[in-house]
Every structure is written in structure tokens, then in C-alpha cells.
mmCIF file of C-alpha atoms in Angstrom:
data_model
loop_
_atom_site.group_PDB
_atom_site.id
_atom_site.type_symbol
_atom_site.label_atom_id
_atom_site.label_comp_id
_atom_site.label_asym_id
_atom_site.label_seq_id
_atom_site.Cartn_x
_atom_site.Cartn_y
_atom_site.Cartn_z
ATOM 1 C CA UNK A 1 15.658 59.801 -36.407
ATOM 2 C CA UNK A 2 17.788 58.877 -33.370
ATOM 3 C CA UNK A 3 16.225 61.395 -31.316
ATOM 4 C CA UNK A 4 12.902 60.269 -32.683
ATOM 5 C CA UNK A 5 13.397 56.244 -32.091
ATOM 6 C CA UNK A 6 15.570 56.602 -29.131
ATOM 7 C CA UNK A 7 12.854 57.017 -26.840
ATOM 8 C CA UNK A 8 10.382 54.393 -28.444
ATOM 9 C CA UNK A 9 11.800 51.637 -26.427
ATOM 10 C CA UNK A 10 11.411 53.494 -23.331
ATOM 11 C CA UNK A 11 8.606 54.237 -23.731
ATOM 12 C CA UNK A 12 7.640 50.971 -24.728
ATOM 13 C CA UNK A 13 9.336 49.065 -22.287
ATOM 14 C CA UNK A 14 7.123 50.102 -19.302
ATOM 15 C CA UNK A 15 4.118 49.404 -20.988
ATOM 16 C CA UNK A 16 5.186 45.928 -21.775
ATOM 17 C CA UNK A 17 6.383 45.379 -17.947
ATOM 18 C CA UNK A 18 3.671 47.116 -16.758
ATOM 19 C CA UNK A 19 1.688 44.853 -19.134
ATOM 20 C CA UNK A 20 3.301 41.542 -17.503
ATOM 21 C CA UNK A 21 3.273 42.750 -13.799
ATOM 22 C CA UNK A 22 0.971 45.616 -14.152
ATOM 23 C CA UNK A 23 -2.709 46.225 -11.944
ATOM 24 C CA UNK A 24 -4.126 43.110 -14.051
ATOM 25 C CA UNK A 25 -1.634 40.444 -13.569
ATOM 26 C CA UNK A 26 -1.128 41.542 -9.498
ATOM 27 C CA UNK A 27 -5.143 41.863 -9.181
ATOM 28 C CA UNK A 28 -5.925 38.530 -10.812
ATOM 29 C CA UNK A 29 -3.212 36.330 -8.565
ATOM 30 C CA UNK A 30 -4.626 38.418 -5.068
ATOM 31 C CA UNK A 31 -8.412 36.332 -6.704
ATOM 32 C CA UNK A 32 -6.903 33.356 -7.068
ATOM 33 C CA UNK A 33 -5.344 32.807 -4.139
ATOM 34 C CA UNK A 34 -8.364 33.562 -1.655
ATOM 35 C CA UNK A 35 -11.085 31.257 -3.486
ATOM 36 C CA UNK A 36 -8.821 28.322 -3.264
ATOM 37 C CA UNK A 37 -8.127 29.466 0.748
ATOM 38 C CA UNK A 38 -11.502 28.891 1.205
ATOM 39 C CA UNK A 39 -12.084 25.901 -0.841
ATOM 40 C CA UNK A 40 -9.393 23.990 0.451
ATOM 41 C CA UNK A 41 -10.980 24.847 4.586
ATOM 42 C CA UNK A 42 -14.391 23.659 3.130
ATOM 43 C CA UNK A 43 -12.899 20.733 2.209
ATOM 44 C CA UNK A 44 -11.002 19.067 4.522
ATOM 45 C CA UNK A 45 -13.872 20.276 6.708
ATOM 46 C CA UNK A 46 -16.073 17.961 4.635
ATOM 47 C CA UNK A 47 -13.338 15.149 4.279
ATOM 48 C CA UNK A 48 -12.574 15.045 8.358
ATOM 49 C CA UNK A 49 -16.071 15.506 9.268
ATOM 50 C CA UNK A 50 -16.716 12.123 6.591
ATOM 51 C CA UNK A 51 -13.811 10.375 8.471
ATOM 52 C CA UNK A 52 -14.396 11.110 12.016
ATOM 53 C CA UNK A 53 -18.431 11.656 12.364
ATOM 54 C CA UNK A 54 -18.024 7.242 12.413
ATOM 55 C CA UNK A 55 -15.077 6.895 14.378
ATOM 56 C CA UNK A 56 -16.477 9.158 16.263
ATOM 57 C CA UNK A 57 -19.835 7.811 16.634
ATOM 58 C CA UNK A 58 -18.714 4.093 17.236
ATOM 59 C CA UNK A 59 -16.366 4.964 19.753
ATOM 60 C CA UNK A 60 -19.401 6.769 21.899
ATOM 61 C CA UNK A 61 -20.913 3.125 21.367
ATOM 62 C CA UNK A 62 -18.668 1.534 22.723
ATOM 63 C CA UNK A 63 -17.926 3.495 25.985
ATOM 64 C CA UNK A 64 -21.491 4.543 26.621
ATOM 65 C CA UNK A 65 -23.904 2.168 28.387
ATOM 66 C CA UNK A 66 -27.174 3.664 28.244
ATOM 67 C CA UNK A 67 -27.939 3.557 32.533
ATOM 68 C CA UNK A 68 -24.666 3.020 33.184
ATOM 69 C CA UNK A 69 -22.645 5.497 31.623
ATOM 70 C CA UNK A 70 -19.298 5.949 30.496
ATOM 71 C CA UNK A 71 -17.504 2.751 31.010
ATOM 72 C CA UNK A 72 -14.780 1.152 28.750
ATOM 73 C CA UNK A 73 -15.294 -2.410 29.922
ATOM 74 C CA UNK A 74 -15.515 -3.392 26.066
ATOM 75 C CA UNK A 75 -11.611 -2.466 26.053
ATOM 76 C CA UNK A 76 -10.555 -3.994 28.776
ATOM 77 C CA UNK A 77 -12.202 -7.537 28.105
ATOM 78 C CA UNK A 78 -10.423 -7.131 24.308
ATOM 79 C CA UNK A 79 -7.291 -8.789 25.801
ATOM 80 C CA UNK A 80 -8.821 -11.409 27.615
ATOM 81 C CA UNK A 81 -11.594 -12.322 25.353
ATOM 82 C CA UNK A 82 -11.127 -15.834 23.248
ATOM 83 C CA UNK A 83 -9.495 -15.609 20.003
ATOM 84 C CA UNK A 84 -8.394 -12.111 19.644
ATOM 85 C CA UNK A 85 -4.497 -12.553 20.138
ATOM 86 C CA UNK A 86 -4.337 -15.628 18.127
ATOM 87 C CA UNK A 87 -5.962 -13.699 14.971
ATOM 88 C CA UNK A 88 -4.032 -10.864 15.343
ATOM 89 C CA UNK A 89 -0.973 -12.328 15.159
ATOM 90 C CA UNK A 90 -2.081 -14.330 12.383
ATOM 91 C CA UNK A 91 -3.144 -11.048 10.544
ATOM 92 C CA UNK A 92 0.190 -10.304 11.051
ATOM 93 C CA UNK A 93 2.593 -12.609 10.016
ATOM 94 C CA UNK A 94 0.862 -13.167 7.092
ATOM 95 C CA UNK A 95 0.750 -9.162 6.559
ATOM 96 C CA UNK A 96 4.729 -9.994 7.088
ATOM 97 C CA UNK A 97 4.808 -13.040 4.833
ATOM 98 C CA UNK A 98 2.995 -11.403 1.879
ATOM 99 C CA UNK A 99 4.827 -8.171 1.671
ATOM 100 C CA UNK A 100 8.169 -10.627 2.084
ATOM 101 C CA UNK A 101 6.665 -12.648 -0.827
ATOM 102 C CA UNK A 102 5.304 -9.968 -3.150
ATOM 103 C CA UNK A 103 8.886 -8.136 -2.976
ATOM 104 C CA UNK A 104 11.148 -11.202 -3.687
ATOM 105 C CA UNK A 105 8.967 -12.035 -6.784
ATOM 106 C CA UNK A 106 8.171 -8.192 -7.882
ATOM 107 C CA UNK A 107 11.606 -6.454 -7.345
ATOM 108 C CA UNK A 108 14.075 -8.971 -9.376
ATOM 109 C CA UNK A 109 11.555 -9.363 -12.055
ATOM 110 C CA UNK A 110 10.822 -5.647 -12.453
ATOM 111 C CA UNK A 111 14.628 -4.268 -12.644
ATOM 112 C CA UNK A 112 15.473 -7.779 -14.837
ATOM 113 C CA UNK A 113 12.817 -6.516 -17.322
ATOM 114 C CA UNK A 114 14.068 -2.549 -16.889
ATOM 115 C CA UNK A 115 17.822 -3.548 -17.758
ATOM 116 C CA UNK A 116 17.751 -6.350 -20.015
ATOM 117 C CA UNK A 117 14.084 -6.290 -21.900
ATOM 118 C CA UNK A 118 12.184 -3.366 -21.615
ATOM 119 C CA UNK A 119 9.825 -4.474 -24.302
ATOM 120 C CA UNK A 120 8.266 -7.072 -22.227
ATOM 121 C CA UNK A 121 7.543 -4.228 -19.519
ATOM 122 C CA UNK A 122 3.557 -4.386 -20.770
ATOM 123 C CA UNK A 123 3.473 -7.840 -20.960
ATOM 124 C CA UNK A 124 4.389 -7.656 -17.096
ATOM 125 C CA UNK A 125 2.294 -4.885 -16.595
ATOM 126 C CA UNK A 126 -0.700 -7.411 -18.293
ATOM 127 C CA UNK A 127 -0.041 -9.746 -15.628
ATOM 128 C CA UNK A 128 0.168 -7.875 -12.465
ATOM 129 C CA UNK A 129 -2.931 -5.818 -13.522
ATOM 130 C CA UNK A 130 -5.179 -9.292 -14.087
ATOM 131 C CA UNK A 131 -5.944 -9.570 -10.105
ATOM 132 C CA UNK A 132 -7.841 -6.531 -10.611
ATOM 133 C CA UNK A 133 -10.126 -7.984 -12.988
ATOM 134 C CA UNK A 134 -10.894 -11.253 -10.907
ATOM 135 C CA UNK A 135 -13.104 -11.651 -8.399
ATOM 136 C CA UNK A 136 -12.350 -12.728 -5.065
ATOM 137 C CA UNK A 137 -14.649 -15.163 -5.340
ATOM 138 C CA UNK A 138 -13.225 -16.886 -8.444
ATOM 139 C CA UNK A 139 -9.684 -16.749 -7.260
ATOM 140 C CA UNK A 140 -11.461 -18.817 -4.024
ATOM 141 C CA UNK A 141 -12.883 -21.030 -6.136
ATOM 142 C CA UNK A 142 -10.025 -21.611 -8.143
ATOM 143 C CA UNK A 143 -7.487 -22.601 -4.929
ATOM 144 C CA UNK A 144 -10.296 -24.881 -3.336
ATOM 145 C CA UNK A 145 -10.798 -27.032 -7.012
ATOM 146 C CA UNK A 146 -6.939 -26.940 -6.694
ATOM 147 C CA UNK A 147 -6.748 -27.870 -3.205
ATOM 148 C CA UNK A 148 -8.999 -30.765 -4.193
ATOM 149 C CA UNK A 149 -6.757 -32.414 -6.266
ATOM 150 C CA UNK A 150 -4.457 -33.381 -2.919
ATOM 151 C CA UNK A 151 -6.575 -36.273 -1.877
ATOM 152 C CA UNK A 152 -8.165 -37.362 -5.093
ATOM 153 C CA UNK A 153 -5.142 -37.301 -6.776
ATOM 154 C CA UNK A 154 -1.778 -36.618 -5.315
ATOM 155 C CA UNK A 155 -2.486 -38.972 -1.980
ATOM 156 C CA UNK A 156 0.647 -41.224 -3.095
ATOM 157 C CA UNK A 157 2.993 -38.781 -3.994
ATOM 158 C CA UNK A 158 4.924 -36.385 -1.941
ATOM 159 C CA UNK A 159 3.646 -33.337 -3.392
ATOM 160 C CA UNK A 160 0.444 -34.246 -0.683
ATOM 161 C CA UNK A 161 2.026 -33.303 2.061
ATOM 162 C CA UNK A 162 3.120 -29.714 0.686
ATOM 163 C CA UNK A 163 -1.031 -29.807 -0.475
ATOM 164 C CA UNK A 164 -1.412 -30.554 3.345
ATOM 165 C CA UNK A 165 1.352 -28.162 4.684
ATOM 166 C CA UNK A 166 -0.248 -25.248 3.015
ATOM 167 C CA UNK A 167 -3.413 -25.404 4.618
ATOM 168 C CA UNK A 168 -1.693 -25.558 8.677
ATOM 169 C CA UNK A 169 -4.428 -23.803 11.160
ATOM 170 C CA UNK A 170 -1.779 -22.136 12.775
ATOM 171 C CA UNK A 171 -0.298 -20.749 9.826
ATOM 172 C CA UNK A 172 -1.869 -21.208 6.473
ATOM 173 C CA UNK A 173 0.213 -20.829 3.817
ATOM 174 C CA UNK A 174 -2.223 -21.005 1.043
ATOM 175 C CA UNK A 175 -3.746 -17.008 2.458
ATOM 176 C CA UNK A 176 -0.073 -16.057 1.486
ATOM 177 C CA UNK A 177 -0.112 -17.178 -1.899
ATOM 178 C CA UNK A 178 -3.518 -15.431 -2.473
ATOM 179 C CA UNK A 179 -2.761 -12.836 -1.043
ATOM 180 C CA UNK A 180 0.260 -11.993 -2.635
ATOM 181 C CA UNK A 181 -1.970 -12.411 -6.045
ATOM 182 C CA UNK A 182 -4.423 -10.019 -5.123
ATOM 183 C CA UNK A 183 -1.350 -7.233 -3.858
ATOM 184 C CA UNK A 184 0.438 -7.227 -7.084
ATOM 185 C CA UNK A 185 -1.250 -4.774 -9.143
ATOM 186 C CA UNK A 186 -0.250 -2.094 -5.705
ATOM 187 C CA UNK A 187 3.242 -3.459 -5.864
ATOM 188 C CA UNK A 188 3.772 -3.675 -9.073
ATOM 189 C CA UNK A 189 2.471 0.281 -10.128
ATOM 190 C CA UNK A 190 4.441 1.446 -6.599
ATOM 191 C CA UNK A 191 7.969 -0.366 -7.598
ATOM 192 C CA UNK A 192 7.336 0.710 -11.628
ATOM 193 C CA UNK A 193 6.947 4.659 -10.373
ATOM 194 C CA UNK A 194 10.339 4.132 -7.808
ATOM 195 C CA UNK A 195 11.913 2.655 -10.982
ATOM 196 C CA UNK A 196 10.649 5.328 -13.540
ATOM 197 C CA UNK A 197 12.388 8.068 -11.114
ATOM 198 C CA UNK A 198 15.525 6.340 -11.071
ATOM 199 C CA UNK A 199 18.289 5.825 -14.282
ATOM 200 C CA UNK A 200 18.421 1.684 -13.575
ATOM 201 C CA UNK A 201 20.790 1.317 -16.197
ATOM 202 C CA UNK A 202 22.742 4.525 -15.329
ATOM 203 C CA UNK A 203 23.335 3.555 -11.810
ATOM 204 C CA UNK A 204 23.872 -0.515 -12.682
ATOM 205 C CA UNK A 205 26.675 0.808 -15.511
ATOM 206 C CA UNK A 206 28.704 2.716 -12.938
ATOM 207 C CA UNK A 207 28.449 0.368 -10.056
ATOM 208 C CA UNK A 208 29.771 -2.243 -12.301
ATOM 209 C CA UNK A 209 32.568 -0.682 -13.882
ATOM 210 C CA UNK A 210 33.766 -0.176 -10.397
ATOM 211 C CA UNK A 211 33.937 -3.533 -10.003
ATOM 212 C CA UNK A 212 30.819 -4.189 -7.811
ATOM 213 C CA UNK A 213 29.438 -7.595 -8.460
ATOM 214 C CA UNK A 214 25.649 -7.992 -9.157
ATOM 215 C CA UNK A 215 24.170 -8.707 -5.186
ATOM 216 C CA UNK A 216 26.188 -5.838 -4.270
ATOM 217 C CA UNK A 217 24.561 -3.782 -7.267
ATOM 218 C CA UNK A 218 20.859 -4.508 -6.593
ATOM 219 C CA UNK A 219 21.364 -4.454 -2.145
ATOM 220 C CA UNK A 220 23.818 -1.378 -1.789
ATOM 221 C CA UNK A 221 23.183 0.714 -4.802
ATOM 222 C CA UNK A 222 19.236 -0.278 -6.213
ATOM 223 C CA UNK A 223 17.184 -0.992 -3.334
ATOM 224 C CA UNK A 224 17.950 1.982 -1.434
ATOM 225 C CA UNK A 225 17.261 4.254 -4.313
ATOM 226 C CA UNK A 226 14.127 1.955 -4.156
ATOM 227 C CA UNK A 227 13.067 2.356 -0.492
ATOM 228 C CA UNK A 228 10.464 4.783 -0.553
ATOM 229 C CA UNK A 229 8.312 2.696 -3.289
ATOM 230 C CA UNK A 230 9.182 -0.149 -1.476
ATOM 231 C CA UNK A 231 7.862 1.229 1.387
ATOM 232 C CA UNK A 232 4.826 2.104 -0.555
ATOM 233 C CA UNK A 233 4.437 -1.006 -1.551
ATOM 234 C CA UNK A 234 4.482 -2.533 1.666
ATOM 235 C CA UNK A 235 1.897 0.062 3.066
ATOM 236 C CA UNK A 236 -0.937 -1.168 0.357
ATOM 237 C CA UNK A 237 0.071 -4.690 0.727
ATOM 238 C CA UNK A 238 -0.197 -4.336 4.890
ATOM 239 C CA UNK A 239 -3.617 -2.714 4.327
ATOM 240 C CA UNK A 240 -4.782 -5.180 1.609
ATOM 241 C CA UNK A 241 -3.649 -7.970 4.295
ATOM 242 C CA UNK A 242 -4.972 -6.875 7.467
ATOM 243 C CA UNK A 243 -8.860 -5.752 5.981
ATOM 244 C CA UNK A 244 -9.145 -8.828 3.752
ATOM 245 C CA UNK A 245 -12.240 -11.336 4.561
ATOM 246 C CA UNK A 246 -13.607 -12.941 1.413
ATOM 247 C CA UNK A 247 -10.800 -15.556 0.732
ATOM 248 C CA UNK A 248 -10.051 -15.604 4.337
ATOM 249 C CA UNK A 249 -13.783 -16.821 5.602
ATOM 250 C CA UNK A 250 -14.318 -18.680 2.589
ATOM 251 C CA UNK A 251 -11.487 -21.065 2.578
ATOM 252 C CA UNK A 252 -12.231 -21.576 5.870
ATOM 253 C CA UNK A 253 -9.762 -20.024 8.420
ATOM 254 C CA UNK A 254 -9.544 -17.163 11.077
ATOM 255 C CA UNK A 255 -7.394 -14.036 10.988
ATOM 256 C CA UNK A 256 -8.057 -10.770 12.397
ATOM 257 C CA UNK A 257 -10.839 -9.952 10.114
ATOM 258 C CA UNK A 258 -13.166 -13.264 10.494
ATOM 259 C CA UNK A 259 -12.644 -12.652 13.800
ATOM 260 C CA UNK A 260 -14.202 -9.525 14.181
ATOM 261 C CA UNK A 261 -17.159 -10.572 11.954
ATOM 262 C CA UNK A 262 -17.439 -13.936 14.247
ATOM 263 C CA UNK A 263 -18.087 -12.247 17.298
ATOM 264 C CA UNK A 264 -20.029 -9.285 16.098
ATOM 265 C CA UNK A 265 -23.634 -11.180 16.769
ATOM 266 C CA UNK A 266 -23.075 -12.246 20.218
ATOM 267 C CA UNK A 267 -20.647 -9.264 21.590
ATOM 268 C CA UNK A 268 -21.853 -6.256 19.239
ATOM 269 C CA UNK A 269 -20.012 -3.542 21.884
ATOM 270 C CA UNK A 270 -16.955 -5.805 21.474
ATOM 271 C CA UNK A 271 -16.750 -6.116 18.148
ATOM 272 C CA UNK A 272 -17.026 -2.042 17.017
ATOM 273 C CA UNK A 273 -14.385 -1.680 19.801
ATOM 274 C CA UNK A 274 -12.300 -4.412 18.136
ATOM 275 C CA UNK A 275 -13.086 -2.732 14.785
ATOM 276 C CA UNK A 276 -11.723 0.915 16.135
ATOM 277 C CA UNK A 277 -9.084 -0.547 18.241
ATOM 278 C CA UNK A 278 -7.736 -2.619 15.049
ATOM 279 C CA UNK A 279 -8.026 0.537 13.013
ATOM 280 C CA UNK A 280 -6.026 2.166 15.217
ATOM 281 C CA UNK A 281 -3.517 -0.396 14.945
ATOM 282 C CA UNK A 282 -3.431 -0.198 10.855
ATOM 283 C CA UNK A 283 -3.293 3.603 10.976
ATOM 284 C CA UNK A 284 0.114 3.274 13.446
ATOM 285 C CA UNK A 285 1.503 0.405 11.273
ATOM 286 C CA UNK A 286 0.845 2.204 8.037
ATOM 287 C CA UNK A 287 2.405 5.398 9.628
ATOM 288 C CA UNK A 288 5.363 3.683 10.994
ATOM 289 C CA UNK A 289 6.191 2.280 7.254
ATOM 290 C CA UNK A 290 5.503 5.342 5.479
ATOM 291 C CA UNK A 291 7.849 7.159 7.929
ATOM 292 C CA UNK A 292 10.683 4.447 6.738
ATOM 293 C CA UNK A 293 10.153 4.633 3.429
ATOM 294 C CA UNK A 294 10.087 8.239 3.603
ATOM 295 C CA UNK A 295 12.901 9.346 5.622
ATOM 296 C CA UNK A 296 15.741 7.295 4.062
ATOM 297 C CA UNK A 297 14.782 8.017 0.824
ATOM 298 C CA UNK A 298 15.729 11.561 0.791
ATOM 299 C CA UNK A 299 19.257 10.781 1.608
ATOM 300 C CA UNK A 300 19.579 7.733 -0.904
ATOM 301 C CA UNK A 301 18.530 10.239 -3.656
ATOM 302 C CA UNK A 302 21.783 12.375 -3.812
ATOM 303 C CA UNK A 303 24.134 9.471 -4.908
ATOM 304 C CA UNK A 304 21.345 8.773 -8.138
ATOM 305 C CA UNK A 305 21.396 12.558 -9.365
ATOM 306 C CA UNK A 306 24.799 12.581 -8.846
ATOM 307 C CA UNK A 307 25.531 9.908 -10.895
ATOM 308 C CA UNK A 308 23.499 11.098 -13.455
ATOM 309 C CA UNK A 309 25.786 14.709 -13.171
ATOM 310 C CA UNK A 310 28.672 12.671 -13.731
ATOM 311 C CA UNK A 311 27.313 10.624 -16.808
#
């Protein structure tokens, strides 16, 4: 019986290797891998060709004067012409001020609600998902009926002057607030994935029984953990900031955006050179944050998986 059932299993075991890395299982991966190869080049083919086919077109618009030739006159006259430094900057302090804003309220109330209540965590989620259901044109609505009630009712008290204060030319105030409404669905689901990939409670347990008090807990040991959805965060809110109109035209002011839509009837060459030129600018902002988010976030990670080792 020996001699008969010794030489089952060899027998056997080929055919089951051969069954699991065989002609079948080597021909079927050698398929596989060539449609996607192809796929994949069609495309991104299709995907640059949607991208760039405008870019590209609207940048031959605005260097090519039919009789003239090429000529980039529209760039040159971008520094010089009236308005377009002013809104910029405005676009981008209060690109600055909202993603300052949006942090300060969405960071301490997100890891509050990881470590002490994590039941409320939909009940937060509820609220920083409502902007998405509103339209722009309600919220606008909404601030001007509010904005109303500073002379018709507020005139003799001092909360006037903040009504006033709010609305400054050179900096208004009020764009912040809305904007900071409308970018906290973005920072809320990119800080709620950074916080899902860290152990919070892990990391907040060893810090403090080390003695490290609660600033130094959330600054040295949190928000670098944090940095790459912060940075992700930042990068939607920038975006958001810098291509918003509605609220922005509406309510009656002039960043960036209004700008470009201002001049586009009497200097159309102008304004698609503005338009490329200021996405141009967004694409080198945008890369510039996602490289510092990025970058230090790989090295912050070793002292969270580590900790978890050690728990």
C-alpha cells in the first residue's frame, strides 16, 4: 500500500502546481496585462487631448493677430492694465484667510469629536455636508437680508460697526465667512480621511502619559500626522477660492474672478489671456501645496505606526 500511495502525492502535486501556475494561469495574466496597456494610452490620450485642445486653442487667441501675427502684447499690457493687481491680491488673501479660517474651526472640532464623542461624528458630518445642498444663490441672499439688519436695526449699537467692518472694499470680510461655508464639505471629508488613517486616541494616550500637555499634543504630535490632509484641504479650499464668482459679483465686490468677467466685453484678447495666465497661477499654487503636504507626510508617518507597534 506504501508503494502504491507513496507516489499519489507526487504525482498529484504537479498537477495541482501546474494547475495554479500552469499554461492557463501564465496565458491569462500575459491578456490582461496588454488590453489595459492599451486602454490606459487611449485614455490619457483622450483626457490630455480634452484638457489641452482649449488651453491650447485660447492661447493661439491670444498671441495671434490675424494681419499681424504672432504678438503677445495681450501679456505684456496684463501688468499694467487697471485692476488686475488689486484683484489678485484680493483673490489671494482671502484664498489665505479662508483656508486659515476653515482649519481653526474644522481641525479642533474634528479630533474633539474623534477623542471624546465619536457618536456625534454624523451629526458633524450633517453639517459640513449642508453647503452642498444650498445654492449659491440662497446663501447670497441669506448674508445680504442679514447684512440689512445693520442700518435698520443695529445703527445704535456697536455691533454696526463690525456689520460695517465686514463689508471693507479693500478687504471684505464677509467673502471669508462665505467662503469658508461653501469649503467645508472639502475640508471636512479631507481632515475625516487624514484622521481615519491615524489611531487619534492611540497617539493622544502616549503623548500624554509622557507628560506632554494638550497644545503640545495636537501641534507636535497630531497635526503633523495630519499634514498631508491638511494640505489637501487647503488645495480644494485655494481652488474653491480663487474660481468663485456667484457670491463674489453678487454681493457686490471685485476679486480675481469678477475681474476677469468685467473686462471680458471691452478687452476679449485680454481677458482669455488673463483667464490662462490665472490658470497657470492656480495650477503652480495647487502644485506647490500638494508638494508640502506630500513630502512631510511620509516622514511624520513612522512615529504613528510605531506607536501603534508599541501599543
Amino acid at each position: 500500500m506504501a508503494a502504491m500511495t507513496s507516489p499519489a502525492p507526487s504525482d498529484t502535486a504537479p498537477r495541482t502546481t501546474g494547475a495554479a501556475s500552469g499554461d492557463r494561469p501564465t496565458a491569462r495574466p500575459r491578456g490582461r496585462r496588454r488590453r489595459p496597456a492599451v486602454w490606459r494610452g487611449a485614455v490619457l490620450v483622450l483626457a490630455g487631448a480634452y484638457f489641452l485642445v482649449p488651453l491650447l486653442a485660447s492661447f493661439v487667441f491670444t498671441v495671434h493677430v490675424p494681419g499681424q501675427g504672432i504678438t503677445f502684447e495681450a501679456y505684456t499690457e496684463l501688468l499694467s492694465a487697471d485692476g488686475f493687481t488689486e484683484s489678485l491680491l484680493l483673490s489671494l488673501g482671502l484664498a489665505a484667510a479662508t483656508i486659515v479660517l476653515s482649519l481653526l474651526l474644522a481641525v479642533p472640532a474634528l479630533i474633539g469629536v474623534r477623542l471624546g464623542s465619536p457618536r456625534l461624528r454624523p451629526v458633524v458630518e450633517i453639517m459640513c455636508m449642508l453647503p452642498l445642498v444650498v445654492p449659491p444663490i440662497a446663501l447670497v441672499t441669506g448674508i445680504t437680508t442679514v447684512l440689512r439688519w445693520g442700518p435698520e436695526h443695529l445703527s445704535r449699537t456697536p455691533l454696526y460697526q463690525t456689520f460695517l467692518a465686514v463689508q471693507n472694499e479693500n478687504f471684505p470680510f464677509v467673502l471669508v465667512l462665505a467662503y469658508t461655508v461653501l469649503a467645508l464639505p472639502f475640508v471636512y471629508r479631507s481632515l475625516d480621511a487624514g484622521l481615519r488613517a491615524v489611531d487619534v486616541p492611540t497617539l493622544v494616550e502616549a503623548a500624554r502619559s509622557c507628560g506632554a500637555s494638550w497644545p503640545y499634543v495636537v501641534l507636535r504630535v497630531l497635526l503633523p500626522n495630519l499634514r498631508a490632509s491638511i494640505a489637501g484641504a487647503a488645495f480644494l479650499t485655494l481652488a474653491l477660492v480663487l474660481g468663485e464668482f456667484t457670491i463674489a459679483s453678487l454681493l457686490g465686490f471685485r476679486p480675481f474672478a469678477v475681474w476677469i468677467v468685467s473686462i471680458s466685453g471691452a478687452q476679449a484678447r485680454m481677458s482669455v489671456a488673463v483667464s490662462v495666465l490665472s490658470l497657470l497661477i492656480t495650477w503652480l499654487l495647487l502644485l506647490a501645496l500638494s508638494r508640502a503636504g506630500t513630502a512631510p507626510s511620509t516622514a511624520a508617518a513612522a512615529p504613528a505606526t510605531t506607536s501603534r507597534k508599541e501599543t
